[in-house]
Short mmCIF file of C-alpha atoms and ligand atoms in Angstrom, two decimals:
data_model
loop_
_atom_site.label_atom_id
_atom_site.label_comp_id
_atom_site.label_asym_id
_atom_site.label_seq_id
_atom_site.Cartn_x
_atom_site.Cartn_y
_atom_site.Cartn_z
CA MET A 27 -69.25 112.13 105.78
CA MET A 28 -71.52 110.07 103.51
CA LEU A 29 -73.14 107.15 105.21
CA ARG A 30 -74.41 104.06 103.53
CA PRO A 31 -78.20 103.89 103.15
CA PRO A 32 -80.15 101.91 105.73
CA HIS A 33 -79.27 98.25 105.57
CA GLN A 34 -82.42 96.20 105.36
CA SER A 35 -81.13 92.76 106.25
CA VAL A 36 -79.68 93.54 109.69
CA THR A 37 -81.87 94.93 112.42
CA GLY A 38 -81.72 94.89 116.16
CA SER A 39 -82.03 96.72 119.45
CA ILE A 40 -78.86 98.48 120.53
CA LEU A 41 -78.22 99.63 124.06
CA VAL A 42 -75.90 102.64 124.36
CA ALA A 43 -74.47 103.53 127.77
CA ASP A 44 -72.48 106.77 128.05
CA ASP A 45 -72.46 109.44 130.77
CA GLN A 46 -71.67 112.25 128.31
CA THR A 47 -74.94 113.51 126.80
CA ALA A 48 -73.28 114.68 123.58
CA ASN A 49 -71.63 111.28 122.97
CA ARG A 50 -74.84 109.47 123.74
CA GLU A 51 -76.89 111.59 121.39
CA LEU A 52 -74.36 111.27 118.59
CA LEU A 53 -74.42 107.46 118.76
CA GLN A 54 -78.20 107.42 119.06
CA GLU A 55 -78.57 109.63 116.01
CA LEU A 56 -76.12 107.66 113.86
CA LEU A 57 -77.70 104.32 114.68
CA SER A 58 -81.35 105.42 114.56
CA ALA A 59 -80.74 106.91 111.12
CA GLN A 60 -79.78 103.43 109.94
CA GLY A 61 -82.99 101.90 111.21
CA PHE A 62 -81.76 100.38 114.45
CA THR A 63 -83.77 100.63 117.64
CA VAL A 64 -81.63 102.50 120.14
CA ILE A 65 -82.00 102.73 123.91
CA ALA A 66 -79.60 105.20 125.48
CA VAL A 67 -78.78 105.33 129.20
CA PRO A 68 -76.39 107.56 131.20
CA ASP A 69 -74.58 104.94 133.31
CA GLY A 70 -73.65 101.31 133.83
CA ALA A 71 -76.27 100.46 136.43
CA ALA A 72 -79.03 101.76 134.14
CA ALA A 73 -77.56 99.64 131.33
CA LEU A 74 -77.86 96.49 133.46
CA GLU A 75 -81.43 97.40 134.37
CA GLN A 76 -82.33 97.69 130.68
CA LEU A 77 -80.68 94.36 129.91
CA SER A 78 -82.73 92.61 132.55
CA SER A 79 -86.02 93.95 131.24
CA THR A 80 -85.59 94.46 127.48
CA GLN A 81 -84.52 92.28 124.56
CA ILE A 82 -81.14 93.75 123.58
CA ASP A 83 -79.05 92.52 120.62
CA LEU A 84 -75.93 94.62 121.06
CA VAL A 85 -74.40 96.83 123.77
CA LEU A 86 -72.14 99.85 123.22
CA LEU A 87 -70.42 100.80 126.47
CA ASP A 88 -68.39 103.82 127.36
CA VAL A 89 -65.50 102.64 129.52
CA MET A 90 -65.41 105.54 132.00
CA MET A 91 -68.83 105.94 133.58
CA PRO A 92 -70.05 106.77 137.09
CA ARG A 93 -71.55 104.00 139.33
CA LEU A 94 -70.24 101.11 137.22
CA THR A 95 -67.44 101.28 134.66
CA GLY A 96 -67.86 99.78 131.19
CA PHE A 97 -65.52 96.94 132.22
CA ALA A 98 -67.66 96.06 135.24
CA VAL A 99 -70.88 96.16 133.18
CA CYS A 100 -69.28 94.03 130.48
CA GLU A 101 -68.14 91.49 133.06
CA LYS A 102 -71.65 91.28 134.51
CA ILE A 103 -73.21 90.83 131.06
CA LYS A 104 -70.77 88.06 130.17
CA SER A 105 -71.13 86.21 133.47
CA ASN A 106 -74.92 86.09 133.32
CA PRO A 107 -76.21 83.11 131.26
CA ALA A 108 -79.25 85.21 130.27
CA THR A 109 -77.08 87.84 128.55
CA ASP A 110 -73.69 86.24 127.88
CA LEU A 111 -74.38 85.88 124.15
CA VAL A 112 -75.17 89.59 123.68
CA PRO A 113 -72.19 91.21 121.92
CA VAL A 114 -70.51 94.06 123.81
CA VAL A 115 -68.44 96.84 122.23
CA LEU A 116 -66.31 98.98 124.56
CA ILE A 117 -65.67 102.58 123.58
CA THR A 118 -62.38 103.89 124.90
CA SER A 119 -61.12 107.44 124.79
CA LEU A 120 -57.60 106.45 123.86
CA SER A 121 -56.24 103.47 122.05
CA ASP A 122 -54.80 102.50 125.40
CA ARG A 123 -53.35 98.99 125.37
CA GLN A 124 -54.12 98.55 129.06
CA ASP A 125 -57.80 99.40 128.47
CA ARG A 126 -58.01 96.85 125.67
CA LEU A 127 -56.42 94.14 127.78
CA GLN A 128 -58.82 94.86 130.61
CA GLY A 129 -61.69 94.84 128.11
CA ILE A 130 -60.63 91.47 126.70
CA LYS A 131 -60.47 90.10 130.25
CA ALA A 132 -63.98 91.44 130.87
CA GLY A 133 -65.16 89.51 127.77
CA ALA A 134 -65.68 92.42 125.33
CA ASP A 135 -66.38 91.34 121.74
CA ASP A 136 -64.99 94.47 120.09
CA PHE A 137 -63.58 97.97 120.70
CA LEU A 138 -64.09 101.41 119.26
CA THR A 139 -61.88 104.40 119.85
CA ARG A 140 -63.04 107.96 120.36
CA PRO A 141 -63.67 110.01 118.36
CA VAL A 142 -65.93 107.33 116.91
CA ASP A 143 -65.68 107.00 113.15
CA PRO A 144 -69.27 106.55 111.89
CA THR A 145 -68.32 104.20 109.05
CA GLU A 146 -66.32 101.98 111.38
CA LEU A 147 -69.07 102.08 114.00
CA LEU A 148 -71.74 100.95 111.53
CA ALA A 149 -69.55 98.24 110.01
CA ARG A 150 -68.84 96.75 113.44
CA VAL A 151 -72.41 97.06 114.60
CA ARG A 152 -73.69 95.26 111.49
CA SER A 153 -71.17 92.48 111.70
CA LEU A 154 -71.88 91.86 115.39
CA LEU A 155 -75.64 91.97 114.85
CA LYS A 156 -75.33 89.42 112.04
CA LEU A 157 -73.41 87.16 114.38
CA LYS A 158 -76.09 87.68 117.04
CA GLN A 159 -78.81 86.73 114.53
CA ARG A 160 -77.03 83.47 113.78
CA THR A 161 -76.61 82.75 117.50
CA ASP A 162 -80.33 83.40 118.01
CA GLU A 163 -81.25 81.01 115.17
CA LEU A 164 -79.02 78.35 116.67
CA GLU A 165 -80.55 78.90 120.09
CA ARG A 166 -84.03 78.53 118.61
CA ALA A 167 -83.05 75.25 116.92
CA GLU A 168 -81.61 73.96 120.19
CA SER A 169 -84.68 74.97 122.14
CA VAL A 170 -86.89 73.07 119.64
CA LEU A 171 -84.85 69.94 120.32
CA PHE A 172 -85.03 70.47 124.08
CA SER A 173 -88.80 70.96 123.91
CA LEU A 174 -89.20 67.79 121.86
CA ALA A 175 -87.08 65.84 124.35
CA ARG A 176 -89.10 67.17 127.28
CA SER A 177 -92.40 66.41 125.58
CA ILE A 178 -91.29 62.79 125.20
CA GLU A 179 -90.28 62.71 128.86
CA SER A 180 -93.60 64.18 129.95
CA LYS A 181 -95.58 61.37 128.27
CA ASP A 182 -94.73 59.23 131.26
CA PRO A 183 -95.82 60.72 134.61
CA TYR A 184 -93.19 58.59 136.36
CA THR A 185 -90.40 60.42 134.57
CA HIS A 186 -91.19 63.75 136.21
CA GLY A 187 -87.99 65.66 136.93
CA HIS A 188 -85.81 63.00 135.27
CA CYS A 189 -84.12 65.49 132.88
CA GLU A 190 -83.25 67.98 135.60
CA ARG A 191 -81.72 65.31 137.82
CA LEU A 192 -79.74 63.89 134.92
CA VAL A 193 -78.43 67.32 133.95
CA GLU A 194 -77.35 68.14 137.49
CA TYR A 195 -75.66 64.83 138.23
CA SER A 196 -74.04 64.23 134.85
CA VAL A 197 -72.45 67.67 135.02
CA ARG A 198 -71.22 66.95 138.54
CA LEU A 199 -69.89 63.53 137.59
CA GLY A 200 -68.31 64.94 134.41
CA GLU A 201 -66.48 67.54 136.49
CA GLN A 202 -65.54 64.91 139.08
CA VAL A 203 -63.83 62.75 136.45
CA GLY A 204 -62.03 65.85 135.14
CA LEU A 205 -63.67 66.23 131.73
CA PRO A 206 -62.88 69.42 129.78
CA GLU A 207 -65.52 72.15 129.70
CA GLU A 208 -66.64 71.27 126.16
CA GLN A 209 -67.52 67.73 127.22
CA VAL A 210 -69.28 68.93 130.36
CA THR A 211 -71.38 71.23 128.15
CA ALA A 212 -72.12 68.26 125.87
CA LEU A 213 -73.23 66.30 128.94
CA ARG A 214 -75.55 69.11 130.01
CA ARG A 215 -77.26 68.93 126.60
CA GLY A 216 -77.00 65.16 126.27
CA ALA A 217 -78.74 64.67 129.60
CA VAL A 218 -81.80 66.39 128.14
CA VAL A 219 -81.82 64.97 124.60
CA HIS A 220 -80.26 61.49 124.88
CA ASP A 221 -83.66 59.76 124.60
CA ILE A 222 -85.02 62.06 121.89
CA GLY A 223 -85.09 59.09 119.46
CA LYS A 224 -87.96 57.69 121.52
CA VAL A 225 -90.16 60.02 119.47
CA ALA A 226 -90.15 57.14 116.97
CA VAL A 227 -91.26 54.55 119.54
CA PRO A 228 -95.05 54.12 119.63
CA ASP A 229 -96.72 55.02 122.95
CA ALA A 230 -98.16 51.51 123.18
CA ILE A 231 -94.59 50.27 123.59
CA LEU A 232 -93.11 53.25 125.42
CA LEU A 233 -95.79 53.21 128.11
CA LYS A 234 -96.48 49.47 128.19
CA PRO A 235 -96.69 48.41 131.83
CA GLY A 236 -95.79 44.76 131.26
CA ARG A 237 -92.77 43.08 129.72
CA LEU A 238 -91.87 43.91 126.14
CA THR A 239 -91.88 41.29 123.41
CA GLU A 240 -88.68 40.69 121.44
CA GLU A 241 -90.18 42.61 118.52
CA GLU A 242 -91.00 45.58 120.77
CA TRP A 243 -87.48 45.55 122.25
CA LYS A 244 -86.08 45.76 118.74
CA ILE A 245 -88.01 48.98 118.19
CA VAL A 246 -86.93 50.46 121.54
CA ARG A 247 -83.30 49.65 120.79
CA GLU A 248 -83.42 51.85 117.71
CA HIS A 249 -83.85 55.04 119.76
CA PRO A 250 -80.14 55.92 120.15
CA VAL A 251 -79.51 55.81 116.40
CA ILE A 252 -82.72 57.70 115.58
CA GLY A 253 -81.84 60.30 118.23
CA GLU A 254 -78.40 60.77 116.73
CA ARG A 255 -79.97 61.30 113.29
CA ILE A 256 -82.41 63.92 114.68
CA CYS A 257 -79.62 65.97 116.29
CA GLU A 258 -76.99 65.45 113.57
CA PRO A 259 -77.74 68.61 111.52
CA LEU A 260 -77.01 70.88 114.48
CA LYS A 261 -73.30 71.69 114.45
CA SER A 262 -73.32 72.82 118.08
CA PHE A 263 -74.48 69.31 119.02
CA ARG A 264 -71.47 67.56 117.52
CA ALA A 265 -70.06 66.57 120.91
CA VAL A 266 -73.53 65.46 122.05
CA LEU A 267 -73.99 62.88 119.27
CA PRO A 268 -71.71 60.21 120.84
CA ILE A 269 -73.69 60.49 124.08
CA ILE A 270 -76.99 59.99 122.26
CA ARG A 271 -75.74 57.08 120.15
CA HIS A 272 -73.82 55.24 122.84
CA HIS A 273 -75.75 55.74 126.08
CA HIS A 274 -76.87 52.09 126.03
CA GLU A 275 -73.48 50.54 125.34
CA LYS A 276 -72.02 48.38 128.11
CA TYR A 277 -68.39 48.26 129.22
CA ASP A 278 -68.12 44.54 128.34
CA GLY A 279 -69.45 45.08 124.82
CA SER A 280 -72.91 43.61 125.47
CA GLY A 281 -74.81 46.87 124.94
CA TYR A 282 -76.28 48.51 121.86
CA PRO A 283 -76.32 49.81 119.15
CA ASP A 284 -72.65 49.10 118.30
CA GLY A 285 -71.54 46.69 121.02
CA LEU A 286 -68.60 48.97 121.85
CA ARG A 287 -66.31 47.68 124.57
CA GLY A 288 -64.28 49.34 127.36
CA ASP A 289 -62.84 52.77 126.64
CA ALA A 290 -64.18 52.61 123.08
CA VAL A 291 -67.48 53.68 124.67
CA PRO A 292 -67.12 57.49 124.70
CA ILE A 293 -66.36 58.78 128.20
CA THR A 294 -69.32 61.19 128.10
CA ALA A 295 -71.67 58.27 127.38
CA ARG A 296 -70.13 56.26 130.26
CA VAL A 297 -70.76 59.21 132.57
CA LEU A 298 -74.35 59.73 131.49
CA GLN A 299 -75.32 56.06 131.65
CA ILE A 300 -74.13 55.67 135.24
CA VAL A 301 -76.24 58.65 136.31
CA ASP A 302 -79.18 57.41 134.19
CA VAL A 303 -79.10 53.92 135.73
CA PHE A 304 -78.81 55.29 139.26
CA ASP A 305 -81.76 57.60 138.66
CA ALA A 306 -83.79 54.65 137.32
CA LEU A 307 -83.01 52.53 140.37
CA THR A 308 -83.81 55.26 142.89
CA THR A 309 -87.13 55.92 141.18
CA GLU A 310 -90.51 54.42 141.87
CA ARG A 311 -92.24 52.65 139.00
CA PRO A 312 -95.64 50.95 138.83
CA TYR A 313 -93.92 47.58 139.27
CA LYS A 314 -91.14 48.48 141.71
CA LYS A 315 -90.39 50.61 144.73
CA ALA A 316 -87.64 53.20 144.69
CA PHE A 317 -84.27 51.88 145.91
CA SER A 318 -82.42 53.85 148.58
CA ALA A 319 -79.20 55.46 147.34
CA SER A 320 -77.06 52.84 149.08
CA ASP A 321 -79.14 49.91 147.72
CA ALA A 322 -78.93 51.40 144.24
CA LEU A 323 -75.15 51.74 144.53
CA GLN A 324 -74.94 48.14 145.75
CA THR A 325 -76.93 46.92 142.73
CA MET A 326 -74.72 48.95 140.44
CA ARG A 327 -71.60 47.57 142.14
CA GLU A 328 -72.83 44.10 141.18
CA GLU A 329 -73.43 45.33 137.64
CA VAL A 330 -69.89 46.74 137.53
CA ALA A 331 -68.64 43.30 138.61
CA LYS A 332 -70.65 41.77 135.76
CA GLY A 333 -68.76 44.10 133.43
CA TRP A 334 -71.58 46.47 132.52
CA TRP A 335 -70.27 49.84 133.74
CA ASP A 336 -66.89 51.56 133.82
CA PRO A 337 -65.49 50.78 137.32
CA GLN A 338 -63.48 54.01 137.53
CA VAL A 339 -66.37 56.27 136.54
CA PHE A 340 -68.56 54.33 138.99
CA ASP A 341 -66.06 54.94 141.83
CA GLN A 342 -66.14 58.66 141.07
CA PHE A 343 -69.93 58.57 141.05
CA VAL A 344 -69.99 56.97 144.49
CA GLN A 345 -68.01 59.98 145.71
CA VAL A 346 -70.48 62.39 144.11
CA VAL A 347 -73.42 60.63 145.79
CA ARG A 348 -71.61 60.54 149.14
CA ALA A 349 -70.80 64.24 148.86
CA ASP A 350 -74.48 64.92 148.35
CA ALA A 351 -76.11 64.54 151.74
CA THR A 352 -79.61 64.37 150.26
CA GLY A 353 -78.74 62.05 147.37
CA PHE A 354 -81.22 61.60 144.56
CA ARG A 355 -84.84 62.26 145.29
CA SER A 356 -87.05 59.31 144.58
CA CYS A 357 -89.39 60.10 141.77
CA GLY A 358 -89.92 58.65 138.30
CA ALA A 359 -87.27 57.97 135.66
CA ALA A 360 -87.53 56.93 132.06
CA ALA A 361 -84.55 54.63 132.39
CA ALA A 362 -86.29 52.28 134.79
CA GLY A 363 -88.54 50.54 132.30
CA THR A 364 -87.94 50.34 128.59
CA ASN A 365 -84.75 52.32 128.82
CA ARG A 366 -82.57 49.69 130.47
FE1 LIG B 430 -82.19 55.59 126.26
#
């Protein structure tokens, strides 16, 4: 059969796992001839070992293998956050419906049937590698934003660990109030990047130990809108934008930038702000000691009574804090000073 000439635009490392030497060599030959880097292993356990030590862009798995079946390997790849975005193709001996169903359950991205048709194999490999390239680009863009957000956080030594605490507790509170997975994911990202707009706030204001002038406050208050603008081009951040823009709104409409009131403040923003405020209160700053968890909750209860925070989300948060025997550790938070 005539094969297409090597395709220049798609490259990648392909891991082939098959216990039959002849099958393995055939796949290796076909793919190497097209310019792909191929690593071939004889069983599932060896495949997982390769994945943990080598950058792999695509996995071709025989279903029936000793030690670990293709299904089991696929399941492990898809349940590990370090590899879950690597596409997996399962190669089955028959076009058995049961095998396909089990493969779909295991998270397989595609299937090939033996005997493998070279044209079909290469077409699928190229299309999955293209998809992987786009995922990688997106991941790089996201990691640039995360690095920027963390570099802003690290300007202030008192904010050490702020991001990690916010991520952990906003995810827990999001789950506690029953948010769908997509919004919990948005919270995980929003917890890191919500203050990214502070990149536009001069250090003299951001790190000022004393009170801010009205003019300086005006500049600080622009950070949610600037942050939204920075993250807007990234499609995967669509659900994160409301968190960034509205994390300083208040339930009674007295917040900024839009003065939204009540449930008009997006639920994800209401979740993040409660965690953010609590972290600020339980954090030591140059001008204040860290509150204990119960003192912080008492202060926030008073703020709920004033109309600042969503009472129902706050009640759920109290349960999260109570469930956590250790509570928040007391170290710096960005929200304590200019952020509130
Ligand atoms: Fe903020």
